XYZ file of C-alpha atoms in Angstrom:
689
model
C 35.650 153.275 131.947
C 37.270 149.958 132.409
C 34.374 148.300 134.289
C 31.782 151.020 135.101
C 29.968 151.122 131.855
C 31.310 148.283 129.572
C 27.978 147.903 127.776
C 28.270 151.490 126.501
C 31.512 150.653 124.674
C 31.589 148.911 121.226
C 34.224 147.901 118.792
C 33.604 147.497 115.028
C 36.641 146.180 113.207
C 37.571 144.698 109.878
C 38.828 141.792 107.798
C 42.075 143.487 106.932
C 44.286 143.569 110.037
C 46.789 140.976 111.124
C 46.081 138.067 113.520
C 48.116 139.652 116.268
C 46.050 142.811 116.122
C 42.750 141.004 116.204
C 43.791 138.945 119.208
C 44.972 141.965 121.083
C 41.703 143.775 120.299
C 39.623 140.757 121.501
C 41.675 140.674 124.737
C 41.166 144.343 125.384
C 37.441 144.336 124.613
C 36.345 141.024 126.209
C 39.025 140.503 128.894
C 39.743 144.143 129.860
C 36.826 146.399 129.291
C 34.305 143.560 129.535
C 32.012 144.524 126.689
C 29.996 142.072 124.599
C 29.778 144.573 121.775
C 32.554 143.411 119.430
C 32.131 142.639 115.724
C 33.791 143.109 112.376
C 32.783 144.143 108.915
C 33.184 140.458 108.284
C 29.559 140.452 109.442
C 28.818 141.801 105.948
C 30.845 139.260 103.990
C 31.896 136.094 105.896
C 29.653 135.663 108.836
C 27.476 133.198 106.951
C 30.569 131.166 106.064
C 31.299 130.738 109.749
C 27.682 130.095 110.667
C 27.237 127.448 107.946
C 30.326 125.616 109.106
C 29.149 125.744 112.684
C 25.745 124.330 111.754
C 27.220 121.355 109.884
C 30.433 120.713 111.676
C 29.764 122.488 115.048
C 33.015 124.442 114.504
C 34.506 126.989 112.150
C 37.417 125.904 109.943
C 37.374 125.190 106.238
C 37.234 121.489 105.246
C 38.706 122.232 101.810
C 42.146 123.318 100.536
C 43.150 125.443 97.536
C 44.982 122.307 96.288
C 41.619 120.583 95.780
C 41.194 122.739 92.613
C 44.129 120.815 91.085
C 42.405 117.363 91.296
C 38.584 117.930 91.477
C 36.692 116.653 88.554
C 33.689 118.855 89.401
C 33.846 122.330 90.838
C 30.604 123.934 91.921
C 30.540 127.657 92.656
C 27.402 128.885 94.462
C 26.911 132.674 94.302
C 30.719 132.909 93.888
C 32.027 135.142 91.087
C 35.596 133.895 91.664
C 36.845 135.639 88.530
C 36.304 139.001 90.234
C 36.511 138.308 93.911
C 39.447 135.761 94.005
C 41.168 136.504 90.752
C 44.385 134.677 91.370
C 42.504 131.620 92.560
C 40.396 131.806 89.371
C 43.528 131.550 87.229
C 44.136 128.183 89.000
C 40.734 126.989 87.654
C 41.496 128.520 84.223
C 44.719 126.455 84.144
C 42.687 123.271 84.826
C 40.170 124.180 82.157
C 42.988 124.678 79.657
C 44.668 121.348 80.638
C 44.276 117.751 79.628
C 41.576 116.807 82.110
C 39.364 119.815 82.714
C 36.802 119.788 85.440
C 33.127 120.349 84.866
C 31.992 123.706 86.345
C 28.602 124.373 87.915
C 27.777 128.018 88.362
C 24.844 129.409 90.414
C 24.543 133.151 89.805
C 21.792 135.442 88.373
C 24.466 137.307 86.290
C 26.458 136.127 83.311
C 29.706 136.276 85.103
C 33.080 134.962 83.665
C 32.468 131.951 85.877
C 29.077 131.392 84.155
C 30.661 131.724 80.666
C 33.125 128.947 81.626
C 30.428 126.730 83.207
C 29.169 123.383 82.007
C 25.787 124.288 83.597
C 24.827 127.862 84.567
C 21.842 128.204 86.877
C 20.532 131.752 87.160
C 17.828 131.712 89.919
C 15.650 134.590 91.083
C 17.365 136.325 93.979
C 16.096 135.025 97.305
C 15.346 131.488 96.032
C 18.673 129.813 96.810
C 17.181 127.397 99.356
C 14.564 126.283 96.875
C 17.274 125.552 94.268
C 19.529 123.769 96.667
C 16.683 121.548 97.935
C 15.922 120.648 94.297
C 19.498 119.640 93.643
C 19.446 117.530 96.884
C 16.102 116.059 95.806
C 17.757 114.666 92.710
C 21.045 113.628 94.376
C 19.301 111.864 97.242
C 16.355 110.534 95.213
C 18.620 108.988 92.568
C 20.854 107.342 95.180
C 23.901 109.410 94.245
C 25.023 109.308 97.922
C 27.572 107.515 100.026
C 25.195 105.736 102.349
C 28.037 104.040 104.279
C 29.623 107.431 105.013
C 26.293 108.889 106.058
C 25.517 106.052 108.485
C 28.965 106.089 109.970
C 29.639 109.867 110.264
C 26.330 111.886 110.257
C 23.124 112.604 112.025
C 19.946 114.080 110.521
C 19.806 112.227 107.139
C 16.235 110.918 107.567
C 14.861 114.437 108.178
C 16.894 115.878 105.258
C 15.668 112.995 102.968
C 12.048 113.645 103.964
C 12.343 117.506 103.453
C 13.838 117.451 99.975
C 11.136 115.073 98.673
C 8.880 118.184 98.577
C 11.271 120.065 96.149
C 11.345 118.322 92.754
C 12.972 120.264 89.917
C 9.578 121.222 88.477
C 8.631 123.076 91.709
C 11.973 124.820 91.826
C 11.782 125.772 88.163
C 8.564 127.640 88.907
C 9.879 129.485 91.927
C 13.484 130.044 90.854
C 12.657 130.557 87.099
C 15.364 128.040 86.111
C 14.618 125.249 83.549
C 13.990 121.913 85.378
C 16.196 120.144 82.924
C 19.094 122.437 83.842
C 18.524 121.628 87.559
C 18.661 117.920 86.703
C 21.761 118.355 84.554
C 23.635 120.060 87.378
C 22.486 117.446 89.922
C 23.586 114.629 87.651
C 27.063 116.155 87.238
C 27.438 116.661 91.014
C 25.962 113.312 91.754
C 28.419 111.546 89.522
C 31.488 113.496 90.566
C 34.446 111.420 91.799
C 36.065 114.415 93.434
C 33.759 117.350 94.210
C 34.877 120.832 95.385
C 32.132 123.276 96.348
C 32.739 127.015 96.953
C 30.284 129.625 98.257
C 30.331 133.393 98.552
C 28.221 136.542 98.627
C 25.507 135.470 96.167
C 24.431 133.138 98.988
C 25.783 134.918 102.053
C 24.180 138.265 101.389
C 20.888 136.907 100.248
C 17.595 135.719 101.809
C 17.996 132.567 103.967
C 21.735 132.876 103.705
C 22.817 130.287 106.314
C 20.132 127.757 105.327
C 21.333 127.923 101.665
C 24.999 127.649 102.583
C 24.319 124.695 104.885
C 22.642 122.844 101.922
C 25.872 123.158 100.012
C 27.586 121.428 102.911
C 24.871 118.794 102.928
C 25.695 117.886 99.256
C 29.402 117.232 99.991
C 28.544 115.307 103.198
C 25.913 113.011 101.637
C 28.314 112.349 98.838
C 31.192 111.575 101.245
C 33.263 114.317 99.553
C 35.410 115.414 102.455
C 38.916 114.908 103.825
C 40.733 113.760 100.630
C 42.336 115.511 97.622
C 39.876 117.173 95.335
C 36.968 116.703 97.817
C 36.153 119.759 99.935
C 34.130 122.802 100.794
C 35.366 126.348 100.798
C 32.833 128.636 102.393
C 34.824 131.577 101.090
C 35.875 134.820 102.692
C 35.410 138.229 101.179
C 38.471 139.859 102.743
C 42.183 138.967 103.002
C 42.265 138.284 106.780
C 38.622 137.553 107.587
C 39.604 134.088 108.761
C 41.771 135.618 111.465
C 38.990 137.846 112.685
C 36.956 134.707 113.477
C 39.840 132.695 114.891
C 41.091 135.416 117.154
C 37.799 136.623 118.581
C 37.386 140.092 117.025
C 34.083 139.443 115.340
C 31.937 138.322 118.295
C 33.393 134.855 118.474
C 35.637 133.712 121.325
C 39.359 133.256 120.552
C 40.332 129.874 119.082
C 36.816 128.760 118.357
C 35.787 128.441 122.033
C 32.087 128.105 122.786
C 30.321 131.163 124.418
C 27.806 128.716 125.952
C 30.374 126.360 127.483
C 31.493 127.440 130.950
C 34.527 125.300 130.793
C 35.676 127.201 127.669
C 35.162 130.492 129.401
C 37.243 129.255 132.407
C 39.975 128.109 130.123
C 40.180 131.427 128.369
C 40.110 133.300 131.665
C 43.085 131.123 132.832
C 45.094 132.136 129.750
C 44.265 135.771 130.171
C 44.637 135.569 134.007
C 41.277 137.171 134.576
C 38.193 136.140 136.533
C 35.836 134.200 134.284
C 32.977 136.512 135.276
C 34.958 139.374 133.776
C 34.541 137.821 130.303
C 30.994 138.704 129.239
C 29.074 135.588 128.346
C 25.668 136.326 129.820
C 24.104 136.535 126.335
C 25.171 135.889 122.765
C 27.801 138.349 121.401
C 26.340 141.520 119.859
C 26.351 141.444 116.073
C 27.114 144.555 114.081
C 23.557 145.293 113.012
C 22.414 145.182 116.620
C 25.369 147.306 117.711
C 24.297 150.118 115.368
C 20.709 149.812 116.706
C 22.024 150.211 120.207
C 24.016 153.227 119.118
C 20.822 154.621 117.518
C 18.897 154.122 120.678
C 21.724 155.651 122.802
C 22.890 152.749 124.925
C 26.169 152.511 123.076
C 27.969 155.818 123.541
C 31.558 154.989 122.447
C 32.184 153.325 119.151
C 35.705 152.429 118.117
C 35.850 151.653 114.323
C 39.012 150.070 112.791
C 39.900 149.842 109.152
C 36.376 149.804 107.821
C 33.850 152.279 106.436
C 30.275 151.724 107.599
C 29.124 155.030 106.242
C 29.264 153.350 102.833
C 29.194 149.632 103.444
C 26.191 149.145 105.711
C 22.514 148.985 104.609
C 20.195 151.979 104.478
C 22.888 154.618 104.514
C 20.722 157.602 105.432
C 19.986 155.898 108.725
C 23.734 154.935 109.294
C 24.891 158.485 108.684
C 22.409 159.774 111.285
C 23.658 157.281 113.821
C 27.311 158.048 113.276
C 26.648 161.798 113.397
C 24.927 161.796 116.778
C 26.463 164.183 119.303
C 25.966 161.667 122.104
C 28.015 158.990 120.256
C 31.796 159.366 120.588
C 33.210 157.945 117.406
C 36.845 156.868 117.043
C 38.079 155.834 113.611
C 41.417 154.167 113.116
C 42.263 154.066 109.396
C 44.772 154.863 106.709
C 42.551 157.302 104.793
C 40.009 159.941 105.643
C 37.084 157.754 104.664
C 33.490 158.837 104.798
C 33.219 157.323 108.311
C 36.451 159.061 109.388
C 34.968 162.388 108.321
C 32.206 161.874 110.866
C 34.644 160.877 113.745
C 35.433 162.763 116.939
C 38.921 161.231 116.885
C 40.854 159.858 113.930
C 43.860 157.669 114.598
C 46.146 157.377 111.543
C 47.189 153.717 111.018
C 49.853 151.977 109.048
C 48.932 149.817 106.075
C 50.070 146.146 105.674
C 53.460 146.858 104.053
C 54.367 149.217 106.972
C 54.088 146.684 109.766
C 54.624 143.005 110.612
C 52.164 140.279 111.303
C 50.616 137.018 110.200
C 47.449 136.380 108.196
C 45.594 133.235 107.206
C 43.876 132.335 103.961
C 40.449 130.833 103.715
C 42.047 127.341 103.400
C 43.832 127.726 106.762
C 47.259 128.657 105.224
C 49.152 130.967 107.644
C 51.579 133.478 106.198
C 54.063 135.954 107.753
C 54.087 139.424 106.269
C 57.165 141.456 107.357
C 57.471 145.221 107.420
C 58.822 146.608 104.194
C 58.814 150.367 104.756
C 58.295 152.862 107.576
C 54.706 154.344 107.893
C 54.415 157.992 106.880
C 53.974 160.872 109.244
C 52.261 160.115 112.618
C 50.792 156.817 111.331
C 51.444 153.765 113.609
C 50.885 150.081 113.312
C 47.394 149.041 114.553
C 49.027 146.733 117.114
C 51.033 149.629 118.580
C 47.945 151.767 118.776
C 45.982 149.056 120.546
C 48.723 148.289 123.030
C 49.029 152.039 123.826
C 45.239 152.184 124.262
C 45.316 149.354 126.724
C 48.129 150.976 128.753
C 46.388 154.333 128.818
C 43.285 152.576 130.171
C 45.594 150.842 132.653
C 43.971 147.427 131.910
C 45.375 144.818 134.301
C 44.927 141.087 134.987
C 43.753 139.774 138.309
C 47.316 139.870 139.828
C 47.720 143.551 138.927
C 50.065 142.953 135.926
C 49.332 144.625 132.541
C 46.592 142.778 130.833
C 48.365 142.858 127.386
C 51.705 141.126 128.046
C 53.346 141.758 124.694
C 54.895 144.813 123.102
C 55.517 143.652 119.562
C 54.005 141.386 116.913
C 56.044 138.329 117.633
C 55.205 138.547 121.300
C 51.534 138.787 120.422
C 51.872 135.710 118.113
C 53.436 133.670 121.007
C 50.549 134.744 123.197
C 48.100 133.618 120.505
C 49.869 130.259 120.218
C 49.177 129.573 123.854
C 45.515 130.532 123.356
C 45.067 128.373 120.324
C 46.793 125.199 121.658
C 44.502 122.217 121.791
C 41.768 124.020 119.838
C 40.817 123.344 116.214
C 42.879 126.289 114.865
C 45.987 125.135 116.651
C 49.028 127.312 115.915
C 51.253 125.930 118.639
C 53.713 124.331 116.289
C 54.331 127.553 114.327
C 56.797 130.359 114.773
C 57.881 133.423 112.809
C 61.082 131.597 111.824
C 59.179 128.649 110.568
C 56.951 130.838 108.472
C 59.848 132.689 106.847
C 61.001 131.623 103.321
C 57.986 129.407 102.299
C 54.573 129.886 100.987
C 52.591 129.353 104.123
C 51.576 126.427 106.442
C 48.029 125.157 106.962
C 46.718 124.897 110.576
C 46.393 122.851 112.763
C 50.201 122.860 113.260
C 51.119 120.739 116.256
C 53.702 118.352 117.581
C 51.841 115.598 115.703
C 51.503 117.649 112.523
C 54.653 119.878 112.508
C 54.286 120.643 108.753
C 50.574 121.547 109.003
C 47.390 119.836 107.834
C 46.204 119.985 104.314
C 42.789 118.341 104.916
C 40.664 118.230 108.049
C 37.766 115.885 108.759
C 39.683 112.982 107.316
C 37.805 109.660 107.768
C 34.869 111.460 109.372
C 36.712 112.848 112.314
C 35.059 116.132 113.253
C 35.463 118.758 116.022
C 31.767 118.345 116.962
C 31.922 116.590 120.323
C 29.605 118.336 122.818
C 32.349 119.162 125.350
C 34.748 120.429 122.516
C 32.597 122.060 119.807
C 32.423 125.875 119.161
C 28.695 125.921 118.718
C 25.558 123.923 119.580
C 23.817 125.188 116.505
C 20.748 127.258 115.783
C 17.275 126.855 114.167
C 17.725 127.797 110.516
C 14.472 129.624 110.349
C 14.346 131.529 113.604
C 17.953 131.665 114.570
C 17.127 130.394 118.090
C 20.212 128.810 119.705
C 20.258 125.181 120.805
C 21.428 124.579 124.349
C 23.967 121.921 125.381
C 21.274 119.444 126.467
C 19.515 119.660 123.070
C 22.783 119.332 121.189
C 23.937 116.264 123.218
C 20.679 114.557 122.459
C 21.046 115.355 118.714
C 24.760 114.594 118.364
C 26.256 112.845 121.394
C 29.288 111.435 119.578
C 30.300 114.475 117.522
C 29.254 113.650 113.973
C 28.465 116.012 111.061
C 24.948 117.371 111.232
C 22.767 117.209 108.085
C 20.379 120.089 108.760
C 17.297 120.444 106.484
C 15.691 123.776 105.621
C 12.363 124.781 104.234
C 12.179 127.472 101.590
C 10.493 130.773 102.664
C 9.785 133.787 100.313
C 11.933 136.881 100.713
C 10.740 139.512 103.220
C 10.510 142.355 100.635
C 8.577 141.280 97.490
C 8.336 142.983 94.129
C 5.166 145.070 93.495
C 3.627 147.311 90.828
C 5.522 150.199 92.345
C 8.840 148.381 92.789
C 8.916 145.731 90.010
C 12.629 144.868 90.119
C 14.856 142.917 92.565
C 17.964 144.806 93.351
C 21.258 142.960 93.984
C 24.646 144.561 94.800
C 28.179 143.224 94.407
C 31.783 143.827 93.309
C 33.621 144.578 90.153
C 37.118 143.277 89.454
C 38.673 146.737 89.522
C 37.654 147.937 92.903
C 37.614 146.689 96.501
C 34.976 147.437 99.091
C 34.349 151.192 99.440
C 37.132 152.145 96.995
C 39.187 154.124 99.577
C 42.319 152.456 98.228
C 41.561 151.324 94.698
C 39.847 154.598 93.847
C 43.278 156.280 94.442
C 44.963 153.921 91.955
C 44.713 155.772 88.556
C 44.592 152.667 86.433
C 41.912 150.998 88.542
C 39.842 154.129 88.750
C 40.084 154.659 84.979
C 38.847 151.121 84.380
C 35.747 151.634 86.538
C 35.339 155.340 87.145
C 31.661 155.613 88.043
C 28.693 153.702 89.319
C 26.413 151.973 86.819
C 23.313 149.842 86.805
C 22.861 146.652 85.024
C 19.654 145.463 83.375
C 18.740 142.577 80.970
C 18.317 143.143 77.308
C 14.634 142.059 77.441
C 13.828 144.484 80.310
C 15.480 147.285 78.345
C 13.657 146.414 75.137
C 10.291 146.389 76.962
C 10.884 150.028 78.034
C 12.471 151.284 74.889
C 15.698 152.306 76.650
C 19.275 152.165 75.460
C 22.805 151.546 76.706
C 24.095 154.603 78.595
C 20.637 156.069 79.473
C 20.686 157.847 82.855
C 18.353 156.022 85.311
C 16.984 156.891 88.665
C 16.801 153.866 90.935
C 14.365 153.920 93.916
C 13.534 151.788 96.902
C 11.598 152.806 100.058
C 14.977 153.813 101.579
C 16.526 156.136 98.954
C 17.512 157.026 95.393
C 20.559 156.561 93.142
C 21.426 157.846 89.694
C 23.371 155.596 87.483
C 23.959 154.996 83.755
C 22.531 151.869 82.262
C 24.643 148.848 81.183
C 22.737 146.179 79.208
C 24.401 143.078 80.460
C 23.811 139.354 80.697
C 21.911 139.663 84.022
C 18.665 137.689 84.244
C 15.390 139.511 83.661
C 13.691 141.275 86.512
C 16.992 142.026 88.317
C 19.013 145.130 88.691
C 22.659 145.091 89.685
C 24.619 147.958 91.334
C 28.267 147.806 92.385
C 28.595 148.773 96.012
C 31.996 150.527 95.815
C 30.958 154.102 94.984
C 30.748 156.351 98.060
C 31.437 160.062 98.457
C 35.010 160.599 99.728
C 36.001 161.989 96.305
C 32.790 163.977 95.858
C 32.113 167.599 97.033
C 30.027 166.454 100.082
C 32.756 164.146 101.282
C 30.675 161.750 103.320
C 27.107 162.029 101.904
C 25.445 162.610 98.576
C 25.053 166.067 97.076
C 21.654 165.452 95.602
C 21.051 161.900 94.312
C 23.210 159.145 95.798
C 25.739 156.975 94.032
C 26.283 154.377 96.835
C 24.265 151.206 96.322
C 23.476 151.028 100.018
C 21.325 154.151 99.840
C 18.783 151.600 98.588
C 19.346 148.375 100.644
C 17.210 147.366 103.613
C 17.888 146.869 107.238
C 17.360 143.113 107.465
C 19.540 140.169 108.281
C 19.768 136.434 108.294
C 18.454 134.917 111.532
C 21.457 132.632 112.056
C 24.528 134.495 110.813
C 23.092 137.968 111.369
C 24.545 138.909 107.991
C 22.749 141.842 106.278
C 20.601 140.955 103.214
C 21.960 143.116 100.333
C 20.462 141.150 97.518
C 16.680 141.000 97.536
C 15.431 144.644 97.866
C 12.455 145.554 95.708
C 13.333 148.499 93.482
C 12.015 150.749 90.715
C 13.970 152.210 87.776
C 12.963 155.385 85.774
C 14.706 156.930 82.823
C 15.880 160.490 83.447
C 17.320 161.026 80.021
C 19.635 159.644 77.311
C 23.279 159.372 78.020
C 26.095 161.055 76.255
C 27.488 157.638 75.389
C 27.621 154.175 76.827
C 28.026 153.458 80.540
C 31.561 153.470 81.900
C 31.024 150.057 83.350
C 33.854 147.579 82.573
C 33.521 145.513 79.508
C 35.917 142.749 80.631
C 33.926 141.417 83.615
C 30.386 140.448 84.563
C 29.242 143.825 83.318
C 30.294 142.970 79.743
C 27.697 144.556 77.415
C 25.493 142.410 75.259
C 25.096 145.293 72.780
C 27.717 146.497 70.343
C 29.420 149.874 69.993
C 30.773 149.996 73.590
C 34.484 150.865 73.752
C 36.550 148.147 75.606
C 37.724 148.890 79.072
C 41.225 150.168 79.267
C 42.887 151.380 82.414
C 46.552 151.437 81.521
C 49.178 148.593 81.763
C 48.395 147.735 85.432
C 44.672 147.419 84.802
C 45.318 145.410 81.621
C 47.377 142.984 83.701
C 44.402 142.525 86.098
C 42.197 142.053 83.069
C 44.481 139.238 81.766
C 44.007 137.481 85.136
C 40.181 137.772 85.018
C 39.693 136.654 81.474
C 42.514 134.145 81.004
C 43.965 136.229 78.116
C 40.701 136.568 76.242
C 39.846 139.982 74.844
């Protein structure tokens, strides 16, 4: 198995392991088995973050820091419902808003989220039109001269093309396409254009939508043309959707090479081969790494025959679930699932490996702003459960994976040993951990990489004074075409950016692939609620959280409901060409023409166990198999859908009243899930009831 059929082997991992486990997995898959089929469920949530950073800065790594919240005078959140996705971080903004010098808030979101309610300007565009909106903002910022021309000339390439492109996107054009008032676009642009310290954040409203990378890159462009990088209050946080998603990207468990090495740079492959003590040709780099959506297509076609899934639940989280269930249930596919619960995916597995959860093992993890933390084991895992690292090391030994000198490929036997191996791998690269140790990480609140001899206490801001990691011989990526996703080669990149500057990359707006019609008049978007995480395998077992959001619901605007004569709590059937879902109606502050479904509700606690018994309740029964050309992130937010009333409800929807699903009609009992849930509610609302 180790070298005979590596292309038949695939690994699909998570954003919830420790760095040491990701690095070991990447070594086993790339350096030992030699497969190119390695990705994480981060493909569903943070792939566009990485792609956008690579397009602008030629390397992953967040320019911003959480501390920028404390001094920014404008905070712009693009498709980022921070109040429900990064609740503790949102309290930091609430503190600023309640203080003596509150920042102005710009919110881009089609729903009336808690962020929107706190915003100075709320822009609620039609799903799938983010590039149009961003180009209109840039039209105003560039056209009015609200730019740092000296910074642009000294530290960027591509400005002339960007300036030319955005001339075609005045607010009036965007107002027509996005259905957002032109005066609101101008107001937002004026606030951003006059900011003294601008922090921009981005999340799934952009990442999981049409033209995801192109839209996120335009956010980068705003900060770059304004010179808002590398100093307090000035930054970009292309946010992550999971607690250790940053480590997946750093350590090479999501299709990237470890330590932000470049797949297309032979010297980077040779350097990694030296560290692993393998032949460079044993590390597959003959083609781009296989992204998750393509991996499942290969499994569907039969070329992938062994799929190893770790700490994720594709039977609920991937698009077009009927198709995914068929793929996972194939007799010719040998499915291994390593997890802490018998998830919907685990119920389809040939082998289930019981794993320890985070408090039952030791390892490091890194926040989105590059802050590295040490998490030490608190309790023993139950029963036969083992730490993921122990399982992976055992797997490598049973496969007898060895380096070119015949020694075991995996040289470590515990987390600290794996961390020391990672330090060697990361030294000299952007995410340099070489100055860190477990002892140094104990007793504090984390240290931001890079941590080196020259920066022993870490680095709060990168890209200070326009110093980027974009040099052709050093960069992680040569970039892609934002429309087609076609990769640039080294020669093209050197011609574009010979000295390693930031790249201002323009994008044209293109309509979404699936358009509304008479049969399917709504646009469907999916997303989170405060009280649950991902596919609910953990939070659904917490009684207070489950009580706060016990069942799936669908949100619709008051005007759409009035047009149909429906009422709060009515039972609706939602349809797309892929499937059907039944859900009770919540009349919320969502924009007209759009339906919202939370994506948490699978079937592990239903009689079927892994599939619907009749109509579905999982949002991904409805979503389409389509992805962004650059980041390969699935598009969960622009499906065309229909809604029909099945009957009146026996009361209002059970959707939470304390979050973005807050009802706009009266007579809906407030959400209560017990003391623990009320504490979470306090975080989300800043104490407001």
